[in-house]
Amino acid sequence: MDQLSINLLGLLLIAFIVWWFWLSKSKPRKLQEEGSIEILVQDGVYTPSRIQVAVSKPVTLVFIRKDVTPCAETVLFDGFNISKQLPLNTPVKIKITPEKTGEYAFSCQMKMYQGSLVVV
Ligand SMILES: [Cu+2]
């Protein structure tokens, strides 16, 4: 391969990485059952990371942390003034009643883990 195509390949790779980490948005997941959803905290991502909920309806988010690194140990909901410790392998329930539609981010304290609540 000549120099140019190697450079092009590098650029494509960078573009892909940027898209993957900052621009890709998964479809919001709806609640599994009546008012509750489990969120796995593992390998640097919340699964699911976007959750669709209905406005003015109470929801219970059940966080299950599998990641041993301290990065994962707290989850913060900026818009709701919520900050919770997540012990390893222990489901932690967070109850929220969103009063306004919109998208509300949640994250770990360093913002490595990122997710959002899509209120419709
Ligand atoms: Cu973190």
Coordinates of C-alpha atoms and ligand atoms in Angstrom, one line a residue:
M1 CA 0.0 0.0 0.0
D2 CA 1.3 3.5 -0.8
Q3 CA 1.6 6.2 1.8
L4 CA -1.6 8.0 0.6
S5 CA -3.9 5.0 1.1
I6 CA -2.4 4.3 4.5
N7 CA -3.2 7.9 5.5
L8 CA -6.7 7.7 4.2
L9 CA -7.2 4.5 6.1
G10 CA -6.0 6.2 9.3
L11 CA -8.4 9.1 8.7
L12 CA -11.3 6.7 8.2
L13 CA -10.4 4.9 11.3
I14 CA -10.4 8.2 13.3
A15 CA -13.7 9.2 11.8
F16 CA -15.2 5.9 12.8
I17 CA -13.9 6.1 16.4
V18 CA -15.3 9.7 16.7
W19 CA -18.6 8.5 15.4
W20 CA -18.7 5.4 17.7
F21 CA -17.9 7.3 20.9
W22 CA -19.6 10.6 20.4
L23 CA -22.1 10.5 17.6
S24 CA -23.7 7.2 17.6
K25 CA -27.0 7.1 19.4
S26 CA -28.8 3.9 20.0
K27 CA -32.5 3.8 19.8
P28 CA -34.0 4.5 23.2
R29 CA -35.1 1.3 25.0
K30 CA -38.6 1.2 26.4
L31 CA -39.5 -0.1 29.8
Q32 CA -39.5 -3.9 30.1
E33 CA -42.5 -4.3 32.3
E34 CA -44.7 -1.9 34.2
G35 CA -42.5 1.0 35.2
S36 CA -39.1 -0.7 35.6
I37 CA -36.0 -1.4 33.6
E38 CA -32.6 -3.1 34.4
I39 CA -29.4 -1.3 33.4
L40 CA -26.2 -3.2 33.3
V41 CA -23.0 -1.3 34.2
Q42 CA -20.2 -3.1 32.4
D43 CA -17.3 -2.6 30.1
G44 CA -17.6 1.2 30.0
V45 CA -21.2 1.3 28.9
Y46 CA -24.7 1.3 30.4
T47 CA -26.8 -1.3 28.7
P48 CA -29.3 0.0 27.6
S49 CA -27.9 3.5 27.6
R50 CA -30.9 5.3 26.3
I51 CA -34.2 4.7 28.0
Q52 CA -37.5 6.0 27.0
V53 CA -40.0 6.8 29.7
A54 CA -43.4 8.5 29.9
V55 CA -43.7 12.0 31.4
S56 CA -45.3 12.2 34.9
K57 CA -45.1 8.4 35.4
P58 CA -42.9 7.0 38.1
V59 CA -40.1 4.7 36.8
T60 CA -37.7 2.5 38.6
L61 CA -34.3 2.1 37.1
V62 CA -32.4 -0.9 38.5
F63 CA -28.7 -0.5 38.1
I64 CA -26.6 -3.7 38.2
R65 CA -22.8 -3.0 38.4
K66 CA -20.5 -5.7 37.1
D67 CA -17.5 -3.4 36.5
V68 CA -15.0 -3.6 39.4
T69 CA -13.2 -0.3 38.5
P70 CA -14.0 2.7 40.7
C71 CA -15.1 4.5 37.6
A72 CA -18.4 2.7 37.7
E73 CA -19.2 3.1 41.4
T74 CA -21.4 6.2 41.3
V75 CA -24.3 7.1 39.0
L76 CA -25.3 10.7 38.8
F77 CA -28.5 12.2 37.4
D78 CA -27.8 15.8 36.9
G79 CA -31.3 17.0 36.2
F80 CA -32.8 15.2 39.2
N81 CA -30.2 15.9 41.8
I82 CA -29.6 12.1 42.3
S83 CA -26.3 10.6 43.1
K84 CA -26.1 6.9 44.1
Q85 CA -23.4 4.4 45.0
L86 CA -23.5 1.2 43.1
P87 CA -22.1 -1.8 45.0
L88 CA -20.8 -4.6 42.9
N89 CA -23.4 -7.2 41.7
T90 CA -26.1 -5.6 43.8
P91 CA -29.2 -4.2 42.1
V92 CA -29.7 -0.6 43.1
K93 CA -33.2 0.8 42.5
I94 CA -33.5 4.5 41.6
K95 CA -37.1 5.8 41.5
I96 CA -37.7 8.9 39.3
T97 CA -40.9 10.6 38.2
P98 CA -39.9 12.9 35.3
E99 CA -42.1 16.0 35.3
K100 CA -41.0 17.4 31.9
T101 CA -40.3 15.9 28.5
G102 CA -36.8 16.1 27.2
E103 CA -33.6 14.2 27.3
Y104 CA -31.8 13.9 30.7
A105 CA -28.2 12.6 30.9
F106 CA -26.9 10.3 33.6
S107 CA -23.3 9.3 34.0
C108 CA -20.6 8.1 36.3
Q109 CA -18.7 10.8 38.2
M110 CA -16.0 11.1 35.5
K111 CA -18.6 10.9 32.7
M112 CA -17.0 7.8 31.2
Y113 CA -20.2 5.9 31.5
Q114 CA -23.0 7.9 29.8
G115 CA -26.7 7.3 29.3
S116 CA -29.8 9.2 29.0
L117 CA -33.4 9.2 29.9
V118 CA -35.7 10.2 27.1
V119 CA -38.9 11.5 28.5
V120 CA -41.8 11.7 26.1
Ligands
CU1 CU -16.4 6.8 35.6

